[in-house]
CSV table of C-alpha atoms in Angstrom, one decimal:
chain,number,residue,atom,x,y,z
A,1276,MET,CA,97.4,133.3,129.2
A,1277,ALA,CA,100.1,131.5,127.2
A,1278,GLU,CA,100.6,132.3,123.5
A,1279,ARG,CA,99.2,129.6,121.4
A,1280,GLY,CA,101.7,127.0,120.2
A,1281,LYS,CA,102.4,126.4,116.5
A,1282,PHE,CA,100.9,123.4,114.7
A,1283,ILE,CA,103.3,122.0,112.2
A,1284,VAL,CA,102.4,119.0,110.0
A,1285,PHE,CA,104.8,116.7,108.1
A,1286,GLU,CA,103.5,115.1,105.0
A,1287,GLY,CA,105.0,112.8,102.4
A,1288,LEU,CA,105.1,109.3,100.9
A,1289,ASP,CA,105.6,106.2,103.1
A,1290,GLY,CA,109.4,105.9,103.5
A,1291,CYS,CA,110.2,109.5,102.7
A,1292,GLY,CA,111.9,110.2,106.1
A,1293,LYS,CA,109.3,112.5,107.5
A,1294,SER,CA,109.1,110.9,110.9
A,1295,THR,CA,112.9,111.3,111.3
A,1296,GLN,CA,112.8,114.9,110.2
A,1297,LEU,CA,109.9,115.6,112.5
A,1298,ASN,CA,111.8,114.4,115.6
A,1299,LEU,CA,115.0,116.3,114.5
A,1300,LEU,CA,113.0,119.5,114.1
A,1301,CYS,CA,111.5,119.0,117.6
A,1302,GLU,CA,115.0,118.7,119.0
A,1303,ASN,CA,116.0,122.0,117.2
A,1304,ILE,CA,112.9,123.8,118.4
A,1305,GLN,CA,113.4,122.8,122.1
A,1306,ALA,CA,117.1,123.8,121.8
A,1307,ALA,CA,116.0,127.3,120.7
A,1308,GLY,CA,115.1,128.3,124.3
A,1309,GLU,CA,114.3,127.0,127.8
A,1310,LYS,CA,110.7,128.0,127.5
A,1311,VAL,CA,110.1,126.6,124.0
A,1312,VAL,CA,108.2,123.3,124.4
A,1313,CYS,CA,107.6,120.8,121.6
A,1314,HIS,CA,105.3,117.8,121.4
A,1315,THR,CA,105.3,115.1,118.7
A,1316,THR,CA,102.3,113.0,117.6
A,1317,PHE,CA,101.2,111.0,114.6
A,1318,GLU,CA,98.2,109.7,112.6
A,1319,PRO,CA,96.7,107.2,112.5
A,1320,THR,CA,96.8,107.6,116.3
A,1321,ASP,CA,97.1,104.9,119.0
A,1322,GLY,CA,93.4,105.4,119.9
A,1323,PRO,CA,90.7,102.8,119.2
A,1324,ILE,CA,89.9,104.2,115.7
A,1325,GLY,CA,93.6,104.5,114.8
A,1326,ARG,CA,94.3,100.9,115.9
A,1327,LEU,CA,91.5,99.8,113.6
A,1328,ILE,CA,93.0,101.7,110.7
A,1329,ARG,CA,96.4,100.1,111.3
A,1330,SER,CA,94.8,96.7,111.3
A,1331,ALA,CA,93.4,97.5,107.8
A,1332,LEU,CA,96.8,98.8,106.6
A,1333,ARG,CA,98.3,95.5,107.7
A,1334,LYS,CA,95.5,93.8,105.7
A,1335,GLU,CA,94.2,92.0,108.8
A,1336,VAL,CA,90.7,93.5,108.1
A,1337,SER,CA,89.2,95.1,105.0
A,1338,PHE,CA,87.1,98.2,104.4
A,1339,SER,CA,85.9,100.1,101.4
A,1340,GLN,CA,88.0,103.1,100.5
A,1341,GLU,CA,85.2,105.5,101.6
A,1342,THR,CA,84.9,103.7,104.9
A,1343,MET,CA,88.7,104.0,105.3
A,1344,ALA,CA,88.5,107.7,104.5
A,1345,MET,CA,85.8,108.2,107.1
A,1346,LEU,CA,87.8,106.3,109.7
A,1347,TYR,CA,90.8,108.5,109.1
A,1348,ALA,CA,88.6,111.6,109.5
A,1349,ALA,CA,87.0,110.3,112.7
A,1350,ASP,CA,90.4,109.4,114.2
A,1351,ARG,CA,91.6,112.9,113.3
A,1352,ARG,CA,88.7,114.6,115.0
A,1353,GLU,CA,89.4,112.7,118.2
A,1354,HIS,CA,93.1,113.6,117.9
A,1355,VAL,CA,92.4,117.3,117.5
A,1356,GLU,CA,89.8,117.5,120.2
A,1357,LYS,CA,91.5,115.4,122.9
A,1358,GLU,CA,95.2,116.0,122.3
A,1359,ILE,CA,96.3,118.6,119.8
A,1360,LEU,CA,94.1,121.6,120.6
A,1361,PRO,CA,94.5,121.4,124.4
A,1362,LEU,CA,98.3,121.3,124.0
A,1363,LEU,CA,98.3,124.3,121.6
A,1364,GLU,CA,96.2,126.3,124.0
A,1365,GLN,CA,98.9,125.7,126.7
A,1366,GLY,CA,101.5,127.3,124.4
A,1367,ILE,CA,103.0,123.9,123.4
A,1368,ASN,CA,104.2,123.6,119.8
A,1369,VAL,CA,102.8,120.4,118.2
A,1370,LEU,CA,104.4,118.5,115.4
A,1371,CYS,CA,102.2,115.9,113.7
A,1372,ASP,CA,103.2,113.1,111.4
A,1373,ARG,CA,100.4,113.2,108.8
A,1374,TYR,CA,97.2,115.2,108.9
A,1375,TYR,CA,94.3,115.8,106.4
A,1376,PHE,CA,96.5,116.2,103.4
A,1377,SER,CA,97.3,112.5,103.7
A,1378,ASN,CA,93.6,111.7,103.5
A,1379,PHE,CA,93.3,113.8,100.4
A,1380,ALA,CA,96.4,112.2,98.7
A,1381,TYR,CA,95.9,108.6,99.6
A,1382,GLN,CA,92.1,108.2,99.1
A,1383,SER,CA,91.6,110.6,96.3
A,1384,ASP,CA,91.8,107.9,93.6
A,1385,ALA,CA,88.7,106.2,95.1
A,1386,VAL,CA,86.8,109.0,96.8
A,1387,SER,CA,86.2,112.5,95.5
A,1388,LEU,CA,88.2,115.3,97.0
A,1389,GLU,CA,84.9,117.1,97.7
A,1390,ARG,CA,83.7,114.2,99.9
A,1391,LEU,CA,87.1,113.9,101.6
A,1392,MET,CA,87.0,117.5,102.5
A,1393,MET,CA,83.5,117.1,103.8
A,1394,PHE,CA,84.6,114.2,106.0
A,1395,ASN,CA,87.5,116.4,107.3
A,1396,GLY,CA,85.3,119.5,107.8
A,1397,TYR,CA,85.9,119.6,111.6
A,1398,ALA,CA,89.7,119.6,111.3
A,1399,MET,CA,89.8,122.0,108.3
A,1400,GLU,CA,87.5,124.5,110.1
A,1401,ASN,CA,89.0,124.2,113.6
A,1402,LEU,CA,92.7,123.4,113.2
A,1403,LYS,CA,94.4,124.4,110.0
A,1404,PRO,CA,98.2,123.7,110.2
A,1405,ASP,CA,100.4,126.8,110.6
A,1406,ILE,CA,103.0,125.1,108.4
A,1407,THR,CA,102.9,121.9,106.4
A,1408,VAL,CA,106.3,120.4,105.6
A,1409,PHE,CA,106.2,118.2,102.5
A,1410,MET,CA,109.1,115.7,102.2
A,1411,ASP,CA,109.5,115.5,98.4
A,1412,ALA,CA,111.1,112.1,98.0
A,1413,SER,CA,110.7,110.1,94.8
A,1414,PRO,CA,108.3,107.1,94.9
A,1415,GLU,CA,111.2,104.9,93.7
A,1416,ALA,CA,113.4,105.9,96.7
A,1417,CYS,CA,110.5,105.4,99.1
A,1418,VAL,CA,109.7,101.9,97.8
A,1419,SER,CA,113.4,101.0,98.1
A,1420,LYS,CA,113.6,102.3,101.7
A,1421,ILE,CA,110.4,100.4,102.7
A,1422,ALA,CA,111.8,97.1,101.2
A,1423,GLU,CA,115.1,97.6,103.2
A,1424,SER,CA,113.3,98.3,106.5
A,1425,ARG,CA,110.3,95.9,106.6
A,1426,GLU,CA,109.5,92.3,105.5
A,1427,SER,CA,106.2,93.3,103.9
A,1428,ALA,CA,104.6,96.4,102.6
A,1429,ASP,CA,101.4,98.0,103.9
A,1430,LEU,CA,98.2,98.4,101.9
A,1431,TYR,CA,99.4,101.6,100.1
A,1432,GLU,CA,103.1,100.9,99.7
A,1433,THR,CA,103.5,99.9,96.1
A,1434,LEU,CA,105.3,101.9,93.4
A,1435,GLU,CA,102.1,102.4,91.4
A,1436,LYS,CA,100.2,103.7,94.5
A,1437,LEU,CA,102.9,106.0,95.8
A,1438,THR,CA,103.4,107.5,92.3
A,1439,GLN,CA,99.7,108.3,92.2
A,1440,VAL,CA,99.8,109.6,95.8
A,1441,LYS,CA,102.6,112.0,95.0
A,1442,GLU,CA,100.7,113.4,92.1
A,1443,ALA,CA,97.6,113.8,94.3
A,1444,TYR,CA,99.7,115.6,97.0
A,1445,LEU,CA,101.0,118.2,94.4
A,1446,LYS,CA,97.5,118.8,93.0
A,1447,VAL,CA,95.9,119.4,96.4
A,1448,PHE,CA,98.7,121.6,97.6
A,1449,GLU,CA,98.2,123.8,94.5
A,1450,LEU,CA,94.5,123.8,95.0
A,1451,LEU,CA,94.8,125.0,98.6
A,1452,SER,CA,97.8,127.2,98.2
A,1453,GLU,CA,96.0,130.4,99.1
A,1454,THR,CA,94.8,129.1,102.5
A,1455,HIS,CA,97.7,126.8,103.5
A,1456,ARG,CA,101.4,127.4,103.9
A,1457,VAL,CA,103.4,124.4,102.5
A,1458,ILE,CA,107.2,124.2,102.6
A,1459,THR,CA,108.6,121.6,100.2
A,1460,ILE,CA,112.0,120.0,101.0
A,1461,GLU,CA,113.9,117.3,99.2
A,1462,PRO,CA,115.7,114.8,101.3
A,1463,MET,CA,119.5,115.4,101.1
A,1464,GLU,CA,122.5,113.1,101.4
A,1465,THR,CA,122.1,112.6,105.1
A,1466,LYS,CA,119.3,113.1,107.5
A,1467,HIS,CA,121.2,115.8,109.4
A,1468,MET,CA,121.9,117.8,106.2
A,1469,THR,CA,118.1,117.7,105.6
A,1470,ALA,CA,117.4,118.7,109.2
A,1471,ASP,CA,119.8,121.6,109.0
A,1472,LYS,CA,118.2,122.9,105.8
A,1473,LEU,CA,114.7,122.6,107.3
A,1474,TRP,CA,115.9,124.5,110.4
A,1475,GLN,CA,117.3,127.3,108.3
A,1476,LEU,CA,113.8,127.7,106.8
A,1477,LEU,CA,111.9,127.5,110.1
A,1478,ALA,CA,114.2,128.9,112.8
A,1479,ASP,CA,112.7,132.4,112.7
A,1480,GLU,CA,109.3,130.9,113.7
A,1481,PHE,CA,110.8,130.0,117.1
A,1482,ILE,CA,113.7,132.3,117.8
A,1483,GLY,CA,112.8,135.5,115.9
A,1484,GLY,CA,114.6,137.1,113.0
């Protein structure tokens, strides 16, 4: 039976560069050895619930914050059951762009953390990340990057919202510090410098000390 793969989650504000770093880390992991396999995925997913969430983020439909939180949790449960867990059991390392920490950070101003954790009970009980990488970019830098790359911002992509979200991330990381391993990394001058720094921190997980 194959050794279970590692589950690594990337978290951070919109525009922080986490998707880029996730893909560069996957390249480094796969280069670590012929038998080291890596799979990348993201949330919200491309499934039916995920597509509905994306419509709300584009402001095409509207839901209450609590309904949005429940939709995220439902999409996550489908993601874990149908994609992530089966891959991990095959020994494949899975890197996921956002997980339940995003739910806690982005919805906590409107829904209590207790309820958010209740909604995410399945994921928290059945698939805790081995490592969570937090891309610690400033809200100002993220808003600037979003403005450069897209014509319009999504529902949560204002400076006020991202400032609140970063504070919420830091609070929940501290709250769950005894049960979750979080690595915080600040974006460096170039994406490759950031990727090299991250690989220095994680290489031993895949190629040994």
